[in-house]
Short mmCIF file of C-alpha atoms in Angstrom, two decimals:
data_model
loop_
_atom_site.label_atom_id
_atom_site.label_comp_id
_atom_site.label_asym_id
_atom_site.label_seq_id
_atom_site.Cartn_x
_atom_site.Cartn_y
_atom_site.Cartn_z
CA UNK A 75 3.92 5.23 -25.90
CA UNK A 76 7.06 6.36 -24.83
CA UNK A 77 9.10 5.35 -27.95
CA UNK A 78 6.70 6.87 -30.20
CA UNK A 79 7.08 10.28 -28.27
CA UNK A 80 10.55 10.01 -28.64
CA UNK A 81 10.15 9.35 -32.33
CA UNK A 82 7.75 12.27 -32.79
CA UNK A 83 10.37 14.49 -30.89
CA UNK A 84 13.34 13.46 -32.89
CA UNK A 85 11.08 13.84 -36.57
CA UNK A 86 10.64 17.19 -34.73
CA UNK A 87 14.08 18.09 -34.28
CA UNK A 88 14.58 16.98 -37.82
CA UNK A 89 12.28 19.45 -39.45
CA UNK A 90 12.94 22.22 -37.46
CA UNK A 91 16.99 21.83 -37.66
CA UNK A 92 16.06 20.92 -41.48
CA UNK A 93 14.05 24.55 -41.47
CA UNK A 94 17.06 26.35 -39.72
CA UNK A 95 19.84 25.14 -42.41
CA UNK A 96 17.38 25.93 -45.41
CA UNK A 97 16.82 29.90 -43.86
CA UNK A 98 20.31 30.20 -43.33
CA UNK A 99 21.43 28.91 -46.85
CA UNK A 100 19.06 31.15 -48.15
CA UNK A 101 20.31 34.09 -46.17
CA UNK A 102 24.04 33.37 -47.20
CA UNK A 103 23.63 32.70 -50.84
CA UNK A 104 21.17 35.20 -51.51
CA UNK A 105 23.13 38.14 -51.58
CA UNK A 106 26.00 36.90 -54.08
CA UNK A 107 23.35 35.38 -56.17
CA UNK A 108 21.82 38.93 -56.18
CA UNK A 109 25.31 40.17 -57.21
CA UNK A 110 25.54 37.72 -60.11
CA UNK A 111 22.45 38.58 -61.29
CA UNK A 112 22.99 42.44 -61.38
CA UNK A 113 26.11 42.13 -62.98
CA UNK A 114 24.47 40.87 -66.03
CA UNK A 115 22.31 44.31 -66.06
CA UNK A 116 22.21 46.67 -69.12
CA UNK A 117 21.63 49.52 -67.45
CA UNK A 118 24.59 51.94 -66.00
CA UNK A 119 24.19 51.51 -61.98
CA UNK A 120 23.67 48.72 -59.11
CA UNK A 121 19.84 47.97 -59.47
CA UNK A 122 18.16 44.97 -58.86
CA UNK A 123 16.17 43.68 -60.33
CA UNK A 124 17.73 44.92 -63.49
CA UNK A 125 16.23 46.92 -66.38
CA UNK A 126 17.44 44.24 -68.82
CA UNK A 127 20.36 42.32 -69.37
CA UNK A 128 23.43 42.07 -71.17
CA UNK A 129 27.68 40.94 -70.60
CA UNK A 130 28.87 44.27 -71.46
CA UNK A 131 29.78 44.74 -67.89
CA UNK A 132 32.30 41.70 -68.34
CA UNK A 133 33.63 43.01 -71.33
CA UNK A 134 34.47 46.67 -69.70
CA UNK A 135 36.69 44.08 -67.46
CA UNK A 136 39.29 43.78 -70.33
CA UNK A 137 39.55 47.77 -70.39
CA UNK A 138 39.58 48.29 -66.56
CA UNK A 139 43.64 48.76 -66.17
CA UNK A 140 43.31 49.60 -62.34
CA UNK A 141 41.25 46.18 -61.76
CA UNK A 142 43.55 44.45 -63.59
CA UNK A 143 46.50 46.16 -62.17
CA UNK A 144 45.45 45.41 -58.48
CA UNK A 145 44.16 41.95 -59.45
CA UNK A 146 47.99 41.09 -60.31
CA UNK A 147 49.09 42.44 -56.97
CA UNK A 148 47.12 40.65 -55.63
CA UNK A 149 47.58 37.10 -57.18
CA UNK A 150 51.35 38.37 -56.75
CA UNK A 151 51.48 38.37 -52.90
CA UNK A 152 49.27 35.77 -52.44
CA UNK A 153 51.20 33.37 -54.61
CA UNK A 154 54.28 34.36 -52.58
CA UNK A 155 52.42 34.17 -49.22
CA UNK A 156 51.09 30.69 -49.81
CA UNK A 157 54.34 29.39 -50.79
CA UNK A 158 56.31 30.63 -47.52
CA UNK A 159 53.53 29.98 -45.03
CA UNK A 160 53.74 26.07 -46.83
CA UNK A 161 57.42 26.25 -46.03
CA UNK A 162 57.28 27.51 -42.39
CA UNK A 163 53.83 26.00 -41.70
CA UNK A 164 55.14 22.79 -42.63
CA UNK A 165 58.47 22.84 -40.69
CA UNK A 166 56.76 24.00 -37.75
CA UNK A 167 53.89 21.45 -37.92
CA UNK A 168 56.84 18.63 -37.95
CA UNK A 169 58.54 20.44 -35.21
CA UNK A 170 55.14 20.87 -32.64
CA UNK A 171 52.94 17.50 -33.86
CA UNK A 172 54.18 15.15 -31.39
CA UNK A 173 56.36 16.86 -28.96
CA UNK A 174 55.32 16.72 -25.59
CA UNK A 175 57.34 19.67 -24.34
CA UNK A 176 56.31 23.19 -23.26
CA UNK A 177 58.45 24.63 -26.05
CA UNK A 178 56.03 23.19 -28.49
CA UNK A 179 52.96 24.39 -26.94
CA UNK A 180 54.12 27.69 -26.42
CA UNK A 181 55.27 27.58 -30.58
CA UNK A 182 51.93 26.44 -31.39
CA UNK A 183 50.38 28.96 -29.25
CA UNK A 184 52.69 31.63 -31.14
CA UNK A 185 51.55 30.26 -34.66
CA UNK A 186 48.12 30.39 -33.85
CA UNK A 187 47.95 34.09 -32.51
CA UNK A 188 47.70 35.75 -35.68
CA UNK A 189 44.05 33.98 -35.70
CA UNK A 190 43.10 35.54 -32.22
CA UNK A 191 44.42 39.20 -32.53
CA UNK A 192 42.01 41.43 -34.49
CA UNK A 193 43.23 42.00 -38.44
CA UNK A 194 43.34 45.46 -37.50
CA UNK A 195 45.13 45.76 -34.74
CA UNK A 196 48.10 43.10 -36.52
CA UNK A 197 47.82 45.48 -39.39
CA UNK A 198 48.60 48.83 -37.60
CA UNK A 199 51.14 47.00 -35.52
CA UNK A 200 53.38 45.97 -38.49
CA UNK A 201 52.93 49.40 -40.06
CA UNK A 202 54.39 51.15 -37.38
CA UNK A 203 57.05 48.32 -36.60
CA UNK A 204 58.29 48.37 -40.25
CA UNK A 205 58.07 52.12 -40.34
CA UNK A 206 60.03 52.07 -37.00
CA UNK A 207 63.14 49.63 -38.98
CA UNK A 208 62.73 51.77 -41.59
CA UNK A 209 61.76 49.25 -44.35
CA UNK A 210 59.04 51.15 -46.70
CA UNK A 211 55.38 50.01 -47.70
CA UNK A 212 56.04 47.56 -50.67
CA UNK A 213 54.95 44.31 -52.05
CA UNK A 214 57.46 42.99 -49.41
CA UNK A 215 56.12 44.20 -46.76
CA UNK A 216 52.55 42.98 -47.84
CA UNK A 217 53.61 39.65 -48.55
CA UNK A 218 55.24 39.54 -44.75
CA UNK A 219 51.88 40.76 -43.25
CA UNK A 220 49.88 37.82 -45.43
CA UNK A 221 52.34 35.37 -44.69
CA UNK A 222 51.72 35.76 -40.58
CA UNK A 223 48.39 36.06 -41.11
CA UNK A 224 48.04 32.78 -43.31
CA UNK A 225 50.63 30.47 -41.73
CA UNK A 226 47.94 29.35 -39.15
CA UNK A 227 45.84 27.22 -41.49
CA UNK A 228 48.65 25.58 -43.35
CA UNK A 229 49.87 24.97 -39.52
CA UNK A 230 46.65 23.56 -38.18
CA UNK A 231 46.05 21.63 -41.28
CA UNK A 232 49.43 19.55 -41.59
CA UNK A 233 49.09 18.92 -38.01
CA UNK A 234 45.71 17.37 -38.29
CA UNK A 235 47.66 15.36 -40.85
CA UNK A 236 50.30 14.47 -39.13
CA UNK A 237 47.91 13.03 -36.05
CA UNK A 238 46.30 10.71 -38.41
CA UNK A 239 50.09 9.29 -39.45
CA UNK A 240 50.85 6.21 -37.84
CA UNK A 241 53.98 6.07 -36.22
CA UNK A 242 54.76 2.45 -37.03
CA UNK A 243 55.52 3.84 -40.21
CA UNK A 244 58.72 5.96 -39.02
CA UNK A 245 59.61 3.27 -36.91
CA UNK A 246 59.76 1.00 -39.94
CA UNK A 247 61.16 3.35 -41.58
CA UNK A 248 64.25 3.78 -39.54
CA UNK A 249 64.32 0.37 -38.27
CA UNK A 250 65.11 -0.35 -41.96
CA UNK A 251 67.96 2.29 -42.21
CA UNK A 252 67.01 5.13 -43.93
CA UNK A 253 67.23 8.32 -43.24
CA UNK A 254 65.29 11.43 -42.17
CA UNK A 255 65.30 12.85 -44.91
CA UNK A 256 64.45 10.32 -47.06
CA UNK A 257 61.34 9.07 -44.95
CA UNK A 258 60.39 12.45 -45.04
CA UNK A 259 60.26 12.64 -49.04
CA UNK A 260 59.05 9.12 -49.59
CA UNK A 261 56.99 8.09 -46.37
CA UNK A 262 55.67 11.48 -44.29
CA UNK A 263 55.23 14.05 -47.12
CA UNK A 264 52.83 12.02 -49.68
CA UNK A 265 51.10 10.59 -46.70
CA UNK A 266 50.30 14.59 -45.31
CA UNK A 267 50.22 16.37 -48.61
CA UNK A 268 46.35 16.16 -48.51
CA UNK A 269 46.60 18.41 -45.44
CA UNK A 270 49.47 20.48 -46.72
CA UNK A 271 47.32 21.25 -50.55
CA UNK A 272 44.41 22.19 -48.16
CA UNK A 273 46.24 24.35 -45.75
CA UNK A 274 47.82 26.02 -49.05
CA UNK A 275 43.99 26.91 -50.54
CA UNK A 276 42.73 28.11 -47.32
CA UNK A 277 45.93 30.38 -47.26
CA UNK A 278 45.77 31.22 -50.57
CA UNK A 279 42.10 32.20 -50.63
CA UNK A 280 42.78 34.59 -47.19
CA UNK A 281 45.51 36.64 -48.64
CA UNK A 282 43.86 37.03 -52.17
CA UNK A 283 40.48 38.52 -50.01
CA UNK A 284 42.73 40.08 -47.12
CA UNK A 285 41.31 43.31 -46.47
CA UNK A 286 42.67 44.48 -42.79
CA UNK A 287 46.38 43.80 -43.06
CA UNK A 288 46.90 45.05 -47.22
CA UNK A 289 44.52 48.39 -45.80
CA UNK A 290 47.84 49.53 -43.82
CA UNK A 291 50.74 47.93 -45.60
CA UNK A 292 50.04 49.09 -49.80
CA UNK A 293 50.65 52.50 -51.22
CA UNK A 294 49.39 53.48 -54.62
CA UNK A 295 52.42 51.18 -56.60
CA UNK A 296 50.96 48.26 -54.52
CA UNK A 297 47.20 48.70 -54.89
CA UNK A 298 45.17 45.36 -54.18
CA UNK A 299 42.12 44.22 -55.71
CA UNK A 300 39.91 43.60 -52.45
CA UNK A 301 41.33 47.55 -51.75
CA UNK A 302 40.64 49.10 -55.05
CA UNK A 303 37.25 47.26 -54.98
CA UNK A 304 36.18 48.98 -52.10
CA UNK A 305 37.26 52.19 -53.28
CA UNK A 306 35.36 52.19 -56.38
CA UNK A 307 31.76 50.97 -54.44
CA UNK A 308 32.44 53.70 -52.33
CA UNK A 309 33.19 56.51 -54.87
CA UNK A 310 30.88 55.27 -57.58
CA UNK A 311 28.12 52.24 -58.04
CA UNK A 312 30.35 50.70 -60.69
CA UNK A 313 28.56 47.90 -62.52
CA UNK A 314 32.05 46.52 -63.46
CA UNK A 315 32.84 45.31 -59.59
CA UNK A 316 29.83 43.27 -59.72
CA UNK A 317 31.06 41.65 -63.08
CA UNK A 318 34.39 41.24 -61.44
CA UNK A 319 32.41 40.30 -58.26
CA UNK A 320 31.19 37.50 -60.57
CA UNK A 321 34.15 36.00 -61.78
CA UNK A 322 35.45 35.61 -58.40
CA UNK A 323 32.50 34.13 -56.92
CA UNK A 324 32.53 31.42 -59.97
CA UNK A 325 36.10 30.92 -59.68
CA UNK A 326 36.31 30.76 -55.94
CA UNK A 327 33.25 27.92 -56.31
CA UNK A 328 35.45 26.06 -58.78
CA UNK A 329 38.44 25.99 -56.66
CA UNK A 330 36.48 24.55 -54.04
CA UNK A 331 35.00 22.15 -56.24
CA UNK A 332 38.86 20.61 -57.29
CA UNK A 333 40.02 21.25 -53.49
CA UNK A 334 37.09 19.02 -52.39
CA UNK A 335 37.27 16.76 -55.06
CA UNK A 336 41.40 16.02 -54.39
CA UNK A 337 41.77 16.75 -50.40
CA UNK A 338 38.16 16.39 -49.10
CA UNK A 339 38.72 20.02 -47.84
CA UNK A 340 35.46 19.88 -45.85
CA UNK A 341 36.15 16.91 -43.55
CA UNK A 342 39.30 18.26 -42.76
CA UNK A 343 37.74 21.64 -42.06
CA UNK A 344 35.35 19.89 -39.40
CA UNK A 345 38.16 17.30 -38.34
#
């Protein structure tokens, strides 16, 4: 009697957990399938369900300079983000992974901050310290804000690499002569760049949809597409951002896709 009670309760726990996941899929894909379907609309404003439908909306994209304009500022600083946070999230990984010593705590600690201080905060800070050394609001100065802010997830990535390297294999390694270097390139690096590619996307995606940090650190020359975005919903219901809206919700799905399909991005998300 017992064990079928305890198989009732578990078939219980089952459907309702089973119930849960399907209301909150529903909840989160809802509202950009809502946006994909608008943005095929053939009327001239946000209105679901839509009067009719048509792809002019993605053909305005080609004529919508600002978009386009803030879209390559955007790739721009990202690209440039991604690849420093890869260089310094890498050497710092190799520098904190299996240290023992305060020092390394404290520098993992310190790469890790930019996750617990508010966006907000980070980005009014390094306004008014770059305003305070002078340097000007530039694509510089975004693409130090989005490196600090996305260094942390190529950091915590390689290092969940690194734990699952076996350290036989540098012992081997050295035992057998070669160098550091060289069992870097031919032994540590292809064995971690799994966790490195992943780290890269995650860092990639964050800078490309940073909000907070580019809100405080762009001026009209630097205008990013998350920003200009924003602007336009709030001055006018432009069909075009959910077009654009569109594309990035396709492409982002894609990129996940290959990421999953070459890292296995999701196991070493809940790794």
């Amino acid at each position: 009697m017992s064990r079928r009670q305890h198989n009732l309760e578990a078939l219980s726990f089952q459907i309702v957990m089973t119930v849960i996941a399907i209301l909150a899929l529903i909840l989160i894909v809802s509202p950009s399938l809502v946006v994909v379907i608008v943005s095929f609309t053939s009327g001239f404003s946000l209105k679901f369900p839509p009067p009719g439908y048509s792809t002019r909306w993605y053909l305005e994209l080609w004529n919508a300079w600002q978009l386009q304009f803030a879209a390559r500022n955007s790739v721009v600083v990202a690209l440039w983000s991604t690849g420093l946070s890869i260089v310094l999230g890498v050497a710092a990984s190799l520098a904190i992974s299996r240290s023992k010593r305060l020092t390394a705590k404290l520098l993992d600690s310190l790469f890790m901050s930019p996750l617990v201080l508010p966006a907000l905060a980070f980005g009014l800070a390094a306004l008014m310290f770059f305003s305070l050394i002078g340097l000007p609001v530039s694509l510089l100065t975004l693409v130090i804000g989005h490196t600090i802010v996305c260094v942390p997830y190529v950091v915590r990535n390689t290092v969940a690499a690194l734990a699952q390297l076996e350290p036989t294999l540098l012992e081997s390694s050295a035992i057998l002569g070669a160098s550091r270097l060289y069992t870097f390139r031919r032994i540590v690096l292809p064995l971690i760049r799994p966790g490195i590619i992943s780290g890269a996307f995650i860092a990639f995606m964050s800078s490309f949809d940073n909000v907070p940090v580019s809100l405080f650190l762009r001026d009209a020359a630097t205008d990013m597409l998350p920003i200009r975005m924003w602007q336009d919903l709030e001055g006018k219901l432009d069909v075009t951002i959910a077009a654009l809206s569109s594309v990035l919700i396709i492409a982002t799905i894609a990129l996940m896709a290959i990421m999953e399909r070459t890292t296995g991005l999701s196991k070493r998300l809940t790794g």
